[in-house]
Amino acid sequence: ELRMQESRNANLALGFTEELYAQAISWEGRAQKDLVAVDLNTGEKRTVATALRCSPHLSPGARYIAWWSDVDTAWYTWNARTAVTVRLTDNRTVNFFDDERDVPDLPGAYGTAGWLDDDAAILLYDRYDIWKFDPDGKKKPERMTSGRAGETVYRYLKLDPEQQSIHSEEEMLLHRFDRQTKSEGYAWLSPHSGTLRPWLGGDYAYTKSPKKARNANRLLFTREHYNTFPDLMLAGMPGGQPRQISDANPQQAEYRWGSIEPVQWTSLTGEKISGLLVKPDDFDPAKQYPMIVNFYEKVSDGLHRHRSPGFHRSQINWTVYASRGYLIFAPDIHYKTGYPGESAYDAIVSGVATMIDRGFVDASRIGLQGHSWGGYQAAYLITRTNLFACAETGAPVSNMTSAYGGIRWGSGMSRQFQYERTQSRIGGSLWEYPMRYLENSPLFSLDKVQTPVLILHNDEDGAVPWYQGIEMFTGLRRLGKPAWLLNYNGEPHWPVKLQNRIDFQTRLQQFLDHYLLDAPMPRWMDRGVPPIEKGILQGLEPVDAGHD
């Protein structure tokens, strides 16, 4: 592979070869590569680095090559004139690797904001701040922002898509995120003077892709809150007050939207956990409400995000269910390598217990809903506890031993890397940790399930082989457990066609309402939908509606 600068007259290109490392992609998830610098005038090739797991890039002026080494957890540069490699970061003062990434793999970098003009400096991120580094390593690094003390994250927003480097004499627009309050905003940073000026803020989430007018100093952006639709805003730069210029969702005022708040608790292992709680309008803490637990990994940073009603492909819509009198609890999950199922149990069960202790949750009417990785965790949870009155699990991995050797049909990749290195977090192969694969597989504990469960798994799923859903369903059926399987023929990891999304959300709501609101059982839950009736007789009417 040869990679050249676009729209610039650089005489240097990056060359990559993965040949020596191709087979390991199956269990590492990405190919290592050897990096060479290619002189486009002479054809000369010079080896720069070997066995890299990252994507090196060429500086705008083609004077340097920069890359992240996850083995060393360090940023490096290579000088094209001197052929000298310099390690820029040492992680002594702050970490430039993602120290919160809880997967069993080498950590990645927080990233780079770009280069100053003439390749004078490269701007690197730590967890919170932007740092200026001399690419030759001769000058002391400079921290350009001051986010760490207040736990505020600053990230550069590129306003000109054609701009190749950052102009030292022009202010940089930054996005800022307060990790405590989850509030967002914008700020201005001068690379030359180091001056940092907050601009817009408040209890909102701001878009990270604002648009600058081509011939005027005006910025078009959106800001939103749980109760505030992301209408278009216009403001003069660099310090103008924003003005709303659209009103795309006036009908929202006619609906019971509910409210959202952050919640905290201590997990079963003593760890501080955060999450979100959505409450219906006219919430009364003296009353008890049904609650749906909806989760994936970590969601609390999205406190101020707006969620419009709609027929989602895989998740419940928070505003819809809040308008119908439900609480929605969305916990963050912190993972321990080798024990993904137990990690979910520790975080979710402790969080639910905390909500029950507050007195406004009906402990007999708590549902569970998750899809994909969330679907796996939901499947695991119902083998460990009878806390939930019902559960919906979408595209779940039920048997990690068979899933480990499977294929991601969408990409053709072996699934081994997911368990050894990434989301499934087992931390090694099936032969290194056989008990971890067995203990984390819901299939082998289905005899303990007492919770009615609705399974969604489609036969063209390219991410999770749909036989995983089949294994779970047939196992539960053999054991005499209440279980239903939805399959939308020809659909992938989730329903894509609108009619199928509507159908899925309708059945999901009927299922949850039956167990959590005492709604009548629909006919499809009583007798299923025979193949010859599929798409003709839906079975959505109540059982007592008088139809055969």
Coordinates of C-alpha atoms in Angstrom, one line a residue:
E1 CA 0.0 0.0 0.0
L2 CA 1.3 3.5 -0.9
R3 CA -0.3 6.6 0.7
M4 CA 0.4 10.1 -0.7
Q5 CA -0.6 13.5 0.4
E6 CA -3.7 14.8 -1.3
S7 CA -3.7 18.1 -3.2
R8 CA -0.1 18.9 -2.2
N9 CA 3.2 18.6 -4.1
A10 CA 4.9 16.5 -1.5
N11 CA 7.9 14.4 -2.6
L12 CA 7.4 11.8 0.1
A13 CA 4.9 9.0 0.4
L14 CA 4.1 6.4 3.1
G15 CA 4.5 2.7 2.1
F16 CA 3.0 -0.1 4.1
T17 CA 3.3 -3.9 4.0
E18 CA 1.2 -6.3 6.1
E19 CA 2.4 -9.5 4.5
L20 CA 4.3 -10.8 7.6
Y21 CA 1.4 -10.2 9.9
A22 CA -1.8 -10.9 7.9
Q23 CA -2.7 -14.2 9.6
A24 CA -2.8 -12.6 13.1
I25 CA -5.6 -10.4 12.1
S26 CA -8.0 -13.2 13.1
W27 CA -7.1 -12.9 16.7
E28 CA -5.7 -9.4 16.9
G29 CA -8.5 -7.7 15.0
R30 CA -6.2 -5.4 12.9
A31 CA -3.0 -6.0 10.9
Q32 CA 0.4 -4.9 12.0
K33 CA 2.4 -3.2 9.3
D34 CA 5.9 -2.2 8.4
L35 CA 6.3 1.4 7.5
V36 CA 8.7 2.8 4.8
A37 CA 9.2 6.3 3.5
V38 CA 9.2 6.5 -0.3
D39 CA 11.0 9.3 -2.1
L40 CA 8.7 10.1 -5.1
N41 CA 11.6 11.7 -7.0
T42 CA 14.1 8.9 -6.8
G43 CA 12.0 5.9 -5.7
E44 CA 14.3 5.3 -2.7
K45 CA 12.7 3.4 0.2
R46 CA 13.7 3.8 3.8
T47 CA 12.4 1.7 6.6
V48 CA 10.9 3.9 9.4
A49 CA 9.3 1.4 11.8
T50 CA 8.1 -2.2 12.0
A51 CA 5.2 -4.1 13.4
L52 CA 3.0 -1.0 13.9
R53 CA -0.6 -1.4 14.9
C54 CA -1.6 2.2 14.1
S55 CA -2.0 4.5 11.1
P56 CA 1.0 6.8 10.7
H57 CA 0.5 10.1 8.9
L58 CA 2.6 12.5 7.0
S59 CA 2.9 16.1 8.2
P60 CA 1.3 18.7 5.9
G61 CA 4.7 19.9 4.8
A62 CA 6.0 16.3 4.3
R63 CA 8.9 17.0 6.7
Y64 CA 7.8 14.4 9.3
I65 CA 6.0 11.1 9.7
A66 CA 4.1 10.8 13.0
W67 CA 2.6 7.7 14.6
W68 CA 1.4 6.2 17.8
S69 CA 3.0 3.1 19.2
D70 CA 0.6 1.3 21.5
V71 CA 3.4 -1.1 22.5
D72 CA 5.4 1.8 24.0
T73 CA 2.3 4.0 24.7
A74 CA 4.1 6.8 23.0
W75 CA 4.0 9.2 20.1
Y76 CA 6.9 9.2 17.7
T77 CA 8.1 11.4 14.8
W78 CA 10.6 10.6 12.0
N79 CA 12.4 13.5 10.3
A80 CA 12.5 13.0 6.6
R81 CA 15.7 15.1 6.2
T82 CA 17.8 13.5 9.0
A83 CA 16.0 10.1 9.2
V84 CA 16.0 10.5 13.0
T85 CA 13.2 9.0 15.0
V86 CA 12.2 10.9 18.2
R87 CA 9.9 9.8 21.0
L88 CA 7.8 12.7 21.9
T89 CA 5.8 11.5 24.9
D90 CA 6.8 9.7 28.1
N91 CA 3.6 9.7 30.1
R92 CA 5.4 10.9 33.2
T93 CA 3.3 14.0 33.8
V94 CA 0.1 12.9 32.1
N95 CA -0.9 9.9 30.0
F96 CA -1.3 10.3 26.3
F97 CA -2.8 6.9 26.0
D98 CA -6.4 6.1 26.7
D99 CA -6.1 5.1 30.4
E100 CA -9.8 4.5 30.7
R101 CA -10.2 2.0 28.0
D102 CA -11.3 -1.2 29.7
V103 CA -10.6 -3.8 27.0
P104 CA -7.8 -6.4 27.1
D105 CA -5.7 -4.8 24.4
L106 CA -2.9 -2.3 24.1
P107 CA -4.2 1.2 24.7
G108 CA -4.7 3.6 21.9
A109 CA -3.9 7.3 21.9
Y110 CA -6.3 10.2 22.7
G111 CA -5.4 11.5 19.2
T112 CA -4.0 14.6 17.6
A113 CA -5.5 18.0 16.7
G114 CA -3.2 18.5 13.8
W115 CA 0.0 20.4 12.8
L116 CA 0.8 24.1 13.0
D117 CA 1.9 25.8 9.7
D118 CA 5.3 24.8 8.3
D119 CA 5.3 21.7 10.4
A120 CA 6.4 23.9 13.3
A121 CA 4.6 21.7 15.9
I122 CA 2.2 18.8 16.3
L123 CA -0.7 19.2 18.7
L124 CA -1.5 16.1 20.8
Y125 CA -4.4 15.3 23.1
D126 CA -4.3 13.8 26.6
R127 CA -7.5 12.9 28.4
Y128 CA -8.4 16.6 28.9
D129 CA -6.0 19.0 27.2
I130 CA -4.2 19.9 24.0
W131 CA -0.3 19.9 24.0
K132 CA 2.1 21.5 21.6
F133 CA 5.2 19.3 20.8
D134 CA 8.3 20.2 18.8
P135 CA 8.5 17.3 16.3
D136 CA 12.3 17.2 16.7
G137 CA 11.9 16.9 20.5
K138 CA 14.3 19.8 21.2
K139 CA 11.8 22.1 22.9
K140 CA 9.8 21.4 26.1
P141 CA 6.2 20.5 25.4
E142 CA 3.6 23.2 26.2
R143 CA 0.1 22.5 27.5
M144 CA -2.2 24.9 25.6
T145 CA -5.4 24.4 27.6
S146 CA -6.2 24.0 31.3
G147 CA -8.9 21.3 31.4
R148 CA -7.5 18.7 33.8
A149 CA -8.0 20.7 37.0
G150 CA -11.7 21.1 36.3
E151 CA -12.2 17.8 34.4
T152 CA -13.0 19.6 31.2
V153 CA -12.1 18.0 27.9
Y154 CA -11.0 20.3 25.1
R155 CA -11.0 19.2 21.4
Y156 CA -10.2 21.1 18.2
L157 CA -13.0 21.7 15.7
K158 CA -11.8 22.2 12.1
L159 CA -13.9 24.8 10.4
D160 CA -12.3 24.8 7.0
P161 CA -12.3 21.3 5.4
E162 CA -9.6 22.4 2.9
Q163 CA -7.2 23.7 5.5
Q164 CA -4.2 21.4 5.8
S165 CA -2.5 23.0 8.9
I166 CA -3.4 25.2 11.8
H167 CA -2.5 28.9 11.4
S168 CA -0.7 30.1 14.5
E169 CA -2.1 33.7 14.1
E170 CA -5.7 32.5 14.0
E171 CA -7.8 31.4 16.9
M172 CA -8.8 27.7 17.1
L173 CA -12.4 26.8 17.9
L174 CA -12.6 24.1 20.6
H175 CA -15.4 21.9 21.8
R176 CA -15.4 21.6 25.6
F177 CA -17.1 18.9 27.7
D178 CA -17.4 19.1 31.5
R179 CA -17.1 15.5 32.8
Q180 CA -18.8 16.3 36.0
T181 CA -21.9 18.2 34.8
K182 CA -21.9 16.6 31.3
S183 CA -22.4 20.2 29.9
E184 CA -20.8 21.2 26.7
G185 CA -19.8 24.4 24.9
Y186 CA -17.3 26.1 22.7
A187 CA -14.1 28.1 23.4
W188 CA -11.4 29.9 21.5
L189 CA -7.7 29.2 21.7
S190 CA -4.8 31.3 20.3
P191 CA -1.9 29.0 19.4
H192 CA 0.4 32.1 19.4
S193 CA -0.4 33.6 22.7
G194 CA -1.9 30.6 24.5
T195 CA -5.0 32.6 25.4
L196 CA -8.1 30.4 26.1
R197 CA -11.5 32.1 26.1
P198 CA -14.8 30.3 26.8
W199 CA -17.6 31.2 24.4
L200 CA -20.9 29.3 24.5
G201 CA -22.0 26.9 27.2
G202 CA -24.9 26.0 29.5
D203 CA -26.7 22.7 30.2
Y204 CA -26.6 21.7 26.6
A205 CA -24.9 19.3 24.3
Y206 CA -23.3 21.1 21.3
T207 CA -22.6 19.7 17.9
K208 CA -19.0 18.7 17.2
S209 CA -19.4 19.5 13.5
P210 CA -20.4 23.2 13.3
K211 CA -20.3 25.0 9.9
K212 CA -18.6 28.3 9.2
A213 CA -20.0 30.6 6.5
R214 CA -17.6 30.7 3.6
N215 CA -17.5 34.4 3.3
A216 CA -18.5 35.6 6.7
N217 CA -17.5 35.2 10.4
R218 CA -20.7 33.3 11.3
L219 CA -21.1 29.9 12.8
L220 CA -24.0 27.5 12.2
F221 CA -24.4 24.9 14.9
T222 CA -27.0 23.0 17.0
R223 CA -27.3 22.7 20.7
E224 CA -29.7 20.4 22.5
H225 CA -31.0 19.1 25.8
Y226 CA -33.2 16.2 26.7
N227 CA -36.2 18.6 26.4
T228 CA -34.7 20.8 23.7
F229 CA -34.7 19.9 20.1
P230 CA -31.4 20.5 18.3
D231 CA -32.6 23.5 16.2
L232 CA -30.2 25.5 14.1
M233 CA -28.4 28.3 15.8
L234 CA -26.4 31.1 14.2
A235 CA -23.8 33.2 16.0
G236 CA -21.2 35.8 14.9
M237 CA -17.6 34.8 15.6
P238 CA -15.7 35.0 17.8
G239 CA -18.0 36.2 20.6
G240 CA -21.5 36.7 19.3
Q241 CA -24.7 35.7 21.0
P242 CA -26.5 32.7 19.4
R243 CA -29.8 33.2 17.6
Q244 CA -32.2 30.3 16.9
I245 CA -33.1 30.3 13.2
S246 CA -35.2 27.1 13.0
D247 CA -38.2 25.7 14.8
A248 CA -38.3 22.1 13.5
N249 CA -40.2 20.5 16.3
P250 CA -42.9 22.8 17.7
Q251 CA -45.3 19.9 18.2
Q252 CA -43.1 18.6 21.1
A253 CA -44.9 21.0 23.4
E254 CA -48.0 18.9 23.0
Y255 CA -46.5 15.7 24.4
R256 CA -45.5 14.4 27.8
W257 CA -41.7 14.4 27.3
G258 CA -40.5 13.5 30.8
S259 CA -37.3 14.6 32.4
I260 CA -33.8 13.2 32.9
E261 CA -31.3 13.3 35.7
P262 CA -27.9 11.8 36.6
V263 CA -27.7 9.1 39.2
Q264 CA -24.7 7.6 41.1
W265 CA -24.3 4.5 43.3
T266 CA -21.8 2.0 44.5
S267 CA -21.4 -1.3 42.7
L268 CA -21.3 -4.7 44.4
T269 CA -17.5 -4.5 44.2
G270 CA -17.4 -1.0 45.8
E271 CA -16.8 1.0 42.6
K272 CA -18.5 4.3 42.1
I273 CA -20.9 4.1 39.1
S274 CA -22.9 6.7 37.2
G275 CA -26.0 6.4 35.1
L276 CA -29.1 8.2 33.9
L277 CA -32.7 8.1 35.1
V278 CA -35.6 9.2 32.9
K279 CA -38.8 10.1 34.7
P280 CA -42.3 10.7 33.3
D281 CA -44.1 14.0 33.5
D282 CA -45.9 14.7 36.8
F283 CA -43.5 12.3 38.5
D284 CA -44.6 11.7 42.2
P285 CA -41.9 10.2 44.4
A286 CA -44.6 8.9 46.7
K287 CA -45.9 6.6 43.9
Q288 CA -44.3 3.5 42.5
Y289 CA -43.6 3.2 38.8
P290 CA -42.6 0.3 36.4
M291 CA -39.0 0.6 35.2
I292 CA -37.1 -0.5 32.1
V293 CA -33.4 -1.0 32.4
N294 CA -31.8 -0.1 29.1
F295 CA -28.0 -0.2 28.6
Y296 CA -25.0 -1.0 26.4
E297 CA -21.7 0.1 28.0
K298 CA -21.5 3.7 29.2
V299 CA -24.2 6.3 28.5
S300 CA -24.0 8.9 31.3
D301 CA -22.0 11.4 29.2
G302 CA -25.1 11.7 27.0
L303 CA -27.2 13.4 29.8
H304 CA -28.0 16.4 27.7
R305 CA -28.7 14.6 24.4
H306 CA -32.1 15.0 22.8
R307 CA -34.0 11.8 21.9
S308 CA -36.8 12.3 19.4
P309 CA -39.5 9.7 19.2
G310 CA -39.1 7.2 16.4
F311 CA -39.1 3.5 15.5
H312 CA -35.6 2.6 16.5
R313 CA -34.0 -0.4 15.0
S314 CA -33.0 -2.0 18.3
Q315 CA -33.6 0.1 21.4
I316 CA -36.5 1.4 23.3
N317 CA -37.2 5.1 22.8
W318 CA -36.8 6.8 26.1
T319 CA -39.2 9.6 25.5
V320 CA -42.0 7.3 24.2
Y321 CA -41.8 5.1 27.2
A322 CA -41.5 8.0 29.7
S323 CA -44.7 9.5 28.1
R324 CA -46.5 6.2 28.9
G325 CA -45.6 6.2 32.6
Y326 CA -42.3 4.2 32.7
L327 CA -39.1 5.0 34.4
I328 CA -36.0 4.3 32.3
F329 CA -32.7 3.5 34.0
A330 CA -29.5 3.5 32.0
P331 CA -26.5 2.4 34.0
D332 CA -22.8 2.7 33.0
I333 CA -20.9 -0.5 33.2
H334 CA -17.2 -0.9 34.1
Y335 CA -15.6 -4.1 33.0
K336 CA -13.1 -6.5 34.5
T337 CA -11.1 -8.6 31.9
G338 CA -12.3 -12.2 31.9
Y339 CA -15.6 -11.4 33.6
P340 CA -17.8 -9.3 31.2
G341 CA -21.1 -10.9 32.4
E342 CA -20.2 -10.6 36.1
S343 CA -19.2 -6.9 35.5
A344 CA -22.6 -6.2 34.0
Y345 CA -24.3 -8.0 36.9
D346 CA -22.3 -6.0 39.5
A347 CA -23.1 -2.6 38.0
I348 CA -26.7 -3.2 36.9
V349 CA -28.1 -5.2 39.9
S350 CA -26.5 -2.7 42.4
G351 CA -28.0 0.2 40.4
V352 CA -31.4 -1.3 40.3
A353 CA -31.3 -2.0 44.0
T354 CA -30.4 1.6 44.6
M355 CA -33.3 2.8 42.5
I356 CA -35.7 0.4 44.4
D357 CA -34.4 1.8 47.7
R358 CA -35.5 5.3 46.7
G359 CA -39.0 4.1 47.0
F360 CA -40.5 5.0 43.7
V361 CA -39.8 1.8 41.7
D362 CA -42.3 -1.0 41.7
A363 CA -39.8 -3.9 42.3
S364 CA -42.2 -6.4 40.8
R365 CA -42.4 -4.5 37.5
I366 CA -38.8 -4.1 36.3
G367 CA -37.9 -5.0 32.7
L368 CA -34.6 -5.4 30.9
Q369 CA -33.8 -4.4 27.4
G370 CA -30.5 -4.5 25.4
H371 CA -29.2 -5.2 21.9
S372 CA -26.0 -6.8 20.5
W373 CA -23.5 -6.4 23.4
G374 CA -26.4 -5.2 25.5
G375 CA -28.4 -8.2 24.4
Y376 CA -25.6 -10.5 25.5
Q377 CA -25.5 -8.9 28.9
A378 CA -29.3 -9.1 29.3
A379 CA -29.1 -12.8 28.4
Y380 CA -26.4 -13.3 31.0
L381 CA -28.3 -11.4 33.7
I382 CA -31.4 -13.5 33.6
T383 CA -29.3 -16.6 34.2
R384 CA -28.0 -14.9 37.4
T385 CA -31.1 -13.2 38.9
N386 CA -34.9 -13.3 39.0
L387 CA -35.0 -9.6 39.6
F388 CA -36.6 -8.8 36.3
A389 CA -40.2 -9.4 35.3
C390 CA -39.3 -9.7 31.7
A391 CA -36.3 -9.2 29.3
E392 CA -35.8 -8.4 25.6
T393 CA -32.4 -9.5 24.3
G394 CA -31.5 -8.5 20.7
A395 CA -28.8 -10.3 18.7
P396 CA -27.3 -11.9 21.8
V397 CA -24.2 -14.1 21.9
S398 CA -25.5 -17.0 24.0
N399 CA -22.6 -19.4 23.5
M400 CA -19.2 -17.9 23.5
T401 CA -17.5 -21.2 22.6
S402 CA -19.3 -21.5 19.3
A403 CA -19.3 -17.7 18.7
Y404 CA -15.5 -17.6 19.2
G405 CA -15.0 -19.8 16.2
G406 CA -17.6 -18.1 14.1
I407 CA -17.3 -15.5 11.3
R408 CA -18.5 -11.9 11.1
W409 CA -20.4 -12.5 7.9
G410 CA -20.5 -8.8 7.1
S411 CA -16.7 -8.4 7.0
G412 CA -15.5 -12.0 6.7
M413 CA -13.4 -11.6 9.8
S414 CA -13.0 -14.3 12.3
R415 CA -14.7 -13.4 15.6
Q416 CA -11.7 -14.5 17.7
F417 CA -10.3 -11.0 18.1
Q418 CA -13.5 -9.8 19.8
Y419 CA -13.0 -12.2 22.7
E420 CA -9.3 -12.0 23.0
R421 CA -8.8 -8.3 22.5
T422 CA -11.9 -6.2 22.3
Q423 CA -15.5 -5.9 23.4
S424 CA -16.2 -9.4 24.7
R425 CA -13.2 -8.9 27.1
I426 CA -12.3 -12.5 27.8
G427 CA -8.6 -11.7 27.4
G428 CA -7.3 -14.8 25.8
S429 CA -8.1 -17.8 23.5
L430 CA -10.6 -20.5 24.1
W431 CA -7.7 -22.9 25.0
E432 CA -6.1 -20.5 27.4
Y433 CA -9.3 -19.7 29.3
P434 CA -11.9 -22.4 28.6
M435 CA -13.7 -21.7 31.9
R436 CA -14.1 -18.0 31.1
Y437 CA -15.8 -18.9 27.9
L438 CA -18.2 -21.3 29.6
E439 CA -18.9 -19.2 32.7
N440 CA -19.7 -16.1 30.5
S441 CA -22.0 -18.1 28.1
P442 CA -25.7 -17.8 29.1
L443 CA -26.5 -21.0 27.2
F444 CA -25.0 -23.2 29.9
S445 CA -27.1 -21.7 32.6
L446 CA -30.5 -21.5 30.8
D447 CA -31.9 -24.0 33.3
K448 CA -31.8 -21.2 35.9
V449 CA -33.8 -18.7 33.9
Q450 CA -37.2 -17.8 35.3
T451 CA -37.6 -14.5 33.4
P452 CA -39.9 -14.4 30.3
V453 CA -37.6 -13.4 27.4
L454 CA -38.2 -12.0 23.9
I455 CA -35.3 -12.6 21.5
L456 CA -34.7 -10.7 18.3
H457 CA -32.2 -12.1 15.8
N458 CA -32.3 -11.8 12.0
D459 CA -31.0 -14.3 9.5
E460 CA -28.8 -11.9 7.6
D461 CA -26.9 -10.7 10.7
G462 CA -23.4 -9.9 9.7
A463 CA -22.1 -9.1 13.2
V464 CA -23.5 -11.8 15.4
P465 CA -24.3 -15.1 13.7
W466 CA -28.0 -15.6 14.1
Y467 CA -27.6 -19.2 15.3
Q468 CA -26.6 -17.6 18.6
G469 CA -30.2 -16.5 19.0
I470 CA -31.4 -19.9 17.8
E471 CA -29.3 -21.7 20.4
M472 CA -30.7 -19.5 23.2
F473 CA -34.3 -19.9 22.0
T474 CA -34.3 -23.6 21.4
G475 CA -32.5 -24.1 24.7
L476 CA -35.2 -22.2 26.6
R477 CA -38.0 -23.9 24.7
R478 CA -36.5 -27.4 25.5
L479 CA -36.4 -26.4 29.2
G480 CA -40.0 -25.2 29.1
K481 CA -39.2 -21.6 29.7
P482 CA -41.3 -18.7 28.4
A483 CA -39.5 -17.4 25.3
W484 CA -40.2 -15.9 21.9
L485 CA -38.0 -15.4 18.9
L486 CA -38.4 -12.7 16.3
N487 CA -36.7 -13.0 13.0
Y488 CA -37.1 -10.6 10.1
N489 CA -36.1 -12.4 7.0
G490 CA -33.3 -10.8 5.0
E491 CA -32.6 -8.2 7.7
P492 CA -29.1 -7.6 9.2
H493 CA -28.0 -7.0 12.8
W494 CA -31.2 -5.1 13.3
P495 CA -34.4 -4.4 11.3
V496 CA -33.6 -1.8 8.7
K497 CA -36.8 -1.6 6.7
L498 CA -39.3 0.8 8.2
Q499 CA -42.2 -1.7 8.2
N500 CA -40.0 -4.1 10.2
R501 CA -38.9 -1.5 12.6
I502 CA -42.5 -0.5 13.2
D503 CA -43.4 -4.2 13.7
F504 CA -40.5 -4.8 16.1
Q505 CA -41.2 -1.8 18.2
T506 CA -44.9 -2.7 18.3
R507 CA -44.2 -6.2 19.5
L508 CA -41.6 -5.1 22.0
Q509 CA -44.0 -2.6 23.5
Q510 CA -46.7 -5.2 23.7
F511 CA -44.3 -7.6 25.4
L512 CA -43.1 -5.1 27.9
D513 CA -46.7 -3.8 28.6
H514 CA -48.0 -7.3 29.2
Y515 CA -45.5 -8.0 31.9
L516 CA -45.0 -4.5 33.4
L517 CA -48.4 -2.9 32.9
D518 CA -50.7 -6.0 33.0
A519 CA -51.8 -5.3 29.4
P520 CA -53.6 -8.2 27.6
M521 CA -51.4 -10.8 26.0
P522 CA -51.3 -10.4 22.2
R523 CA -52.1 -13.4 20.0
W524 CA -48.6 -13.7 18.7
M525 CA -47.3 -14.3 22.2
D526 CA -50.0 -16.9 22.8
R527 CA -49.6 -19.0 19.6
G528 CA -46.8 -17.5 17.6
V529 CA -47.0 -16.5 13.9
P530 CA -46.9 -19.6 11.6
P531 CA -44.6 -19.2 8.6
I532 CA -47.5 -19.3 6.1
E533 CA -49.2 -16.4 8.0
K534 CA -46.0 -14.3 8.3
G535 CA -46.7 -10.8 6.8
I536 CA -50.4 -11.6 6.4
L537 CA -51.8 -12.3 9.9
Q538 CA -49.8 -10.3 12.4
G539 CA -51.3 -11.6 15.6
L540 CA -51.1 -8.2 17.3
E541 CA -54.7 -8.2 18.6
P542 CA -55.3 -9.4 22.2
V543 CA -55.9 -13.1 22.8
D544 CA -59.4 -12.3 24.1
A545 CA -60.3 -10.4 20.9
G546 CA -62.4 -13.3 19.7
H547 CA -60.4 -14.2 16.6
D548 CA -59.3 -17.8 15.8

